[in-house]
Short mmCIF file of N, CA and C in Angstrom, two decimals:
data_model
loop_
_atom_site.label_atom_id
_atom_site.label_comp_id
_atom_site.label_asym_id
_atom_site.label_seq_id
_atom_site.Cartn_x
_atom_site.Cartn_y
_atom_site.Cartn_z
N MET C 25 72.39 51.18 20.42
CA MET C 25 71.39 51.81 20.94
C MET C 25 70.59 50.57 21.15
N THR C 26 69.33 50.66 21.80
CA THR C 26 68.36 49.89 22.05
C THR C 26 67.04 50.09 21.52
N VAL C 27 66.20 48.85 21.36
CA VAL C 27 64.94 49.14 20.87
C VAL C 27 64.40 49.93 21.51
N ALA C 28 64.37 50.27 22.51
CA ALA C 28 63.91 51.63 23.40
C ALA C 28 64.22 52.71 22.65
N ASP C 29 65.13 53.00 21.93
CA ASP C 29 65.72 54.08 21.12
C ASP C 29 64.91 53.78 19.91
N MET C 30 65.03 52.78 19.42
CA MET C 30 64.49 52.49 18.11
C MET C 30 63.45 51.61 17.95
N LYS C 31 62.43 52.10 17.72
CA LYS C 31 61.35 51.30 17.35
C LYS C 31 61.58 49.66 16.97
N LEU C 32 60.56 48.55 17.25
CA LEU C 32 60.76 47.63 16.31
C LEU C 32 60.58 47.84 14.59
N ALA C 33 59.41 48.92 14.61
CA ALA C 33 58.78 48.54 13.36
C ALA C 33 59.69 49.30 12.32
N ASP C 34 60.68 50.25 13.26
CA ASP C 34 61.24 50.90 12.29
C ASP C 34 63.14 50.18 12.42
N LEU C 35 63.00 49.35 12.88
CA LEU C 35 64.84 48.26 12.52
C LEU C 35 64.08 47.65 10.90
N THR C 36 65.55 47.59 10.38
CA THR C 36 64.89 47.18 8.84
C THR C 36 65.59 45.44 9.39
N MET C 37 64.88 45.23 8.15
CA MET C 37 64.39 43.46 8.20
C MET C 37 65.50 42.56 8.66
N ALA C 38 67.08 42.96 7.86
CA ALA C 38 67.52 42.46 8.24
C ALA C 38 68.26 42.49 9.73
N GLU C 39 68.26 43.99 10.49
CA GLU C 39 68.88 44.27 12.00
C GLU C 39 67.84 43.00 12.61
N LEU C 40 66.72 43.15 11.99
CA LEU C 40 65.91 42.34 13.29
C LEU C 40 65.41 40.85 12.69
N MET C 41 66.29 40.35 12.00
CA MET C 41 66.16 38.75 11.67
C MET C 41 68.32 38.64 12.15
N SER C 42 68.96 39.47 12.41
CA SER C 42 70.06 38.99 12.86
C SER C 42 69.75 39.10 13.99
N THR C 43 68.67 39.87 14.98
CA THR C 43 69.14 40.22 16.47
C THR C 43 67.67 39.25 17.14
N ARG C 44 67.05 38.65 16.38
CA ARG C 44 66.08 38.14 16.56
C ARG C 44 65.56 36.49 15.79
N PRO C 45 66.28 36.01 15.56
CA PRO C 45 66.28 34.74 14.65
C PRO C 45 65.18 34.31 14.80
N ALA C 46 64.44 33.85 15.48
CA ALA C 46 63.34 33.07 16.02
C ALA C 46 62.06 33.81 14.84
N VAL C 47 62.16 34.95 14.35
CA VAL C 47 61.12 35.62 13.75
C VAL C 47 60.93 35.19 12.40
N VAL C 48 61.91 34.94 11.64
CA VAL C 48 62.28 34.01 10.34
C VAL C 48 60.96 33.12 9.93
N PRO C 49 60.55 32.16 10.85
CA PRO C 49 59.21 31.47 10.20
C PRO C 49 58.02 32.26 10.89
N VAL C 50 57.66 33.43 11.69
CA VAL C 50 57.07 34.08 11.69
C VAL C 50 56.93 35.32 10.31
N LEU C 51 57.71 35.15 9.80
CA LEU C 51 58.12 36.22 8.42
C LEU C 51 57.61 35.37 7.40
N LEU C 52 57.60 33.83 7.16
CA LEU C 52 57.36 33.14 5.91
C LEU C 52 56.09 33.07 6.44
N ARG C 53 55.43 32.72 7.71
CA ARG C 53 53.88 32.34 7.79
C ARG C 53 53.16 33.25 7.17
N HIS C 54 53.88 34.69 7.23
CA HIS C 54 52.85 35.66 6.94
C HIS C 54 53.23 36.03 5.52
N GLY C 55 54.32 35.33 4.82
CA GLY C 55 54.51 35.29 3.37
C GLY C 55 55.62 36.14 2.86
N LEU C 56 56.09 36.59 3.74
CA LEU C 56 57.29 37.54 3.14
C LEU C 56 58.39 36.77 2.45
N ALA C 57 59.00 37.97 1.90
CA ALA C 57 60.11 37.11 1.20
C ALA C 57 61.52 37.61 1.80
N CYS C 58 61.61 38.13 2.99
CA CYS C 58 62.45 38.72 3.18
C CYS C 58 63.65 37.98 4.00
N PRO C 59 63.93 36.63 4.02
CA PRO C 59 65.01 35.79 4.64
C PRO C 59 65.40 35.69 3.41
N GLY C 60 66.55 36.08 2.68
CA GLY C 60 67.43 36.04 1.30
C GLY C 60 67.15 37.14 0.68
N CYS C 61 66.16 38.02 0.91
CA CYS C 61 65.93 39.26 0.10
C CYS C 61 66.74 40.33 0.05
N ALA C 62 67.61 40.59 -0.68
CA ALA C 62 68.61 41.65 -1.04
C ALA C 62 68.33 42.82 -0.52
N MET C 63 66.74 43.45 -0.35
CA MET C 63 66.29 44.60 0.10
C MET C 63 65.87 44.42 1.76
N ALA C 64 66.63 43.20 2.20
CA ALA C 64 66.19 43.30 4.00
C ALA C 64 67.07 44.18 4.70
N PRO C 65 68.48 44.45 4.11
CA PRO C 65 68.96 45.33 4.94
C PRO C 65 68.65 46.76 4.03
N PHE C 66 67.18 47.34 3.80
CA PHE C 66 67.47 48.92 3.53
C PHE C 66 65.45 48.48 3.63
N MET C 67 64.74 47.77 3.79
CA MET C 67 63.40 47.89 3.98
C MET C 67 63.32 47.82 5.64
N THR C 68 62.29 48.85 6.53
CA THR C 68 62.06 48.62 7.30
C THR C 68 60.91 47.26 7.80
N VAL C 69 60.51 47.30 9.40
CA VAL C 69 59.76 46.25 9.33
C VAL C 69 58.35 47.00 9.12
N ARG C 70 58.10 48.22 9.49
CA ARG C 70 56.86 49.09 9.17
C ARG C 70 57.07 48.66 7.37
N GLU C 71 57.64 49.24 6.97
CA GLU C 71 57.40 49.24 5.28
C GLU C 71 57.36 48.08 4.74
N ALA C 72 57.96 47.02 5.13
CA ALA C 72 57.85 45.33 4.78
C ALA C 72 56.33 44.94 5.04
N ALA C 73 55.91 45.06 6.37
CA ALA C 73 54.36 45.34 6.87
C ALA C 73 53.25 45.78 5.60
N GLU C 74 53.65 47.04 5.05
CA GLU C 74 52.91 48.16 4.44
C GLU C 74 52.62 47.68 2.96
N ALA C 75 54.10 46.89 2.53
CA ALA C 75 54.45 46.26 1.08
C ALA C 75 53.65 44.88 1.32
N TYR C 76 53.40 44.28 2.09
CA TYR C 76 52.56 43.19 1.69
C TYR C 76 51.42 43.02 2.62
N GLY C 77 50.76 44.39 2.67
CA GLY C 77 49.43 44.42 3.24
C GLY C 77 48.94 44.38 4.61
N LEU C 78 50.07 43.81 5.06
CA LEU C 78 49.61 43.51 6.82
C LEU C 78 49.37 44.50 7.49
N GLU C 79 48.58 44.37 8.73
CA GLU C 79 48.06 45.11 9.62
C GLU C 79 49.34 45.09 10.59
N LEU C 80 50.02 46.61 11.04
CA LEU C 80 51.51 46.60 11.42
C LEU C 80 51.09 45.88 12.80
N ASP C 81 49.68 46.90 13.81
CA ASP C 81 50.21 46.17 14.98
C ASP C 81 50.10 44.65 15.40
N ALA C 82 49.26 44.21 14.15
CA ALA C 82 48.98 43.21 14.65
C ALA C 82 50.22 41.93 14.54
N PHE C 83 51.12 42.42 13.00
CA PHE C 83 52.29 42.00 12.74
C PHE C 83 53.34 42.05 13.64
N LEU C 84 53.18 43.12 14.32
CA LEU C 84 54.35 43.70 15.40
C LEU C 84 54.43 42.62 16.78
N ALA C 85 53.32 42.61 17.07
CA ALA C 85 52.56 41.05 18.25
C ALA C 85 52.91 39.83 17.58
N ASP C 86 52.98 39.20 16.48
CA ASP C 86 53.78 38.16 16.39
C ASP C 86 55.32 38.16 16.37
N LEU C 87 55.24 39.54 15.77
CA LEU C 87 57.13 39.02 15.94
C LEU C 87 57.35 39.28 17.10
N ALA C 88 57.17 40.06 17.92
CA ALA C 88 57.56 40.14 19.57
C ALA C 88 57.73 39.36 20.08
N ALA C 89 56.35 37.89 20.18
CA ALA C 89 56.31 37.03 20.99
C ALA C 89 56.47 35.74 19.61
N ALA C 90 57.52 35.92 18.79
CA ALA C 90 58.14 35.00 18.42
C ALA C 90 59.13 34.27 19.33
N ASP C 91 59.97 34.68 20.22
CA ASP C 91 61.02 34.09 21.02
C ASP C 91 60.80 34.74 22.50
N GLY C 92 59.63 35.55 22.98
CA GLY C 92 58.96 35.14 24.13
C GLY C 92 60.02 36.08 24.69
N ARG C 93 60.65 36.83 23.89
CA ARG C 93 61.27 38.08 24.49
C ARG C 93 60.73 39.41 24.50
N PRO C 94 60.38 40.85 25.60
CA PRO C 94 60.24 41.76 25.23
C PRO C 94 60.93 42.77 23.84
N CYS C 95 60.22 43.57 22.98
CA CYS C 95 60.90 43.64 21.80
C CYS C 95 62.35 44.54 22.19
N HIS C 96 62.03 45.10 23.54
CA HIS C 96 63.01 46.17 24.42
C HIS C 96 63.82 45.56 24.64
N SER C 97 64.20 44.08 24.50
CA SER C 97 65.49 43.68 25.27
C SER C 97 66.57 43.44 24.04
N ILE C 98 65.92 44.03 23.05
CA ILE C 98 66.93 43.55 21.87
C ILE C 98 67.92 44.50 21.66
N GLU C 99 69.67 44.61 21.33
CA GLU C 99 70.52 45.35 21.24
C GLU C 99 71.00 45.53 19.60
N VAL C 100 70.70 46.65 19.53
CA VAL C 100 71.08 47.19 17.90
C VAL C 100 72.40 47.41 17.94
N HIS C 101 73.58 46.96 17.11
CA HIS C 101 74.74 47.70 16.66
C HIS C 101 74.68 47.54 15.11
N SER C 102 74.33 49.21 14.77
CA SER C 102 74.20 49.33 13.09
C SER C 102 74.66 50.61 12.88
N THR C 103 75.79 50.35 11.58
CA THR C 103 76.18 51.05 11.36
C THR C 103 75.56 52.07 9.71
N GLU C 104 74.80 50.95 9.40
CA GLU C 104 73.60 51.89 8.64
C GLU C 104 73.21 52.68 8.00
N THR C 105 73.28 53.71 7.18
CA THR C 105 72.43 55.14 7.16
C THR C 105 71.47 54.36 6.32
N ARG C 106 69.95 55.43 6.58
CA ARG C 106 68.68 55.11 5.92
C ARG C 106 68.31 56.32 5.29
#
C-alpha cells in the first residue's frame, strides 16, 4: 500500500522512521522520544503530535520536508494491525 492510501498522519511512528530515516532529527528537534521508544510501533504520527502538543499540519509539513521526497512516494509494507 502507498501513502496515497495510508495518510502520513496515520502511519505508526515505527513505519515512518523505517521508511524515512531522515525524519529522526525532525522528531528529536520537536522533542519527541519516538526513536527508541517501545510505543513507536503502536502510536501513529497523529497520536504522537497530539501527545506532544504539536500542531499537526505544521508537524506533517516538517516531516514531509525532511528528505525532500513527497510523502506519497513512500511504500509501506506493514502486517501490523491497529
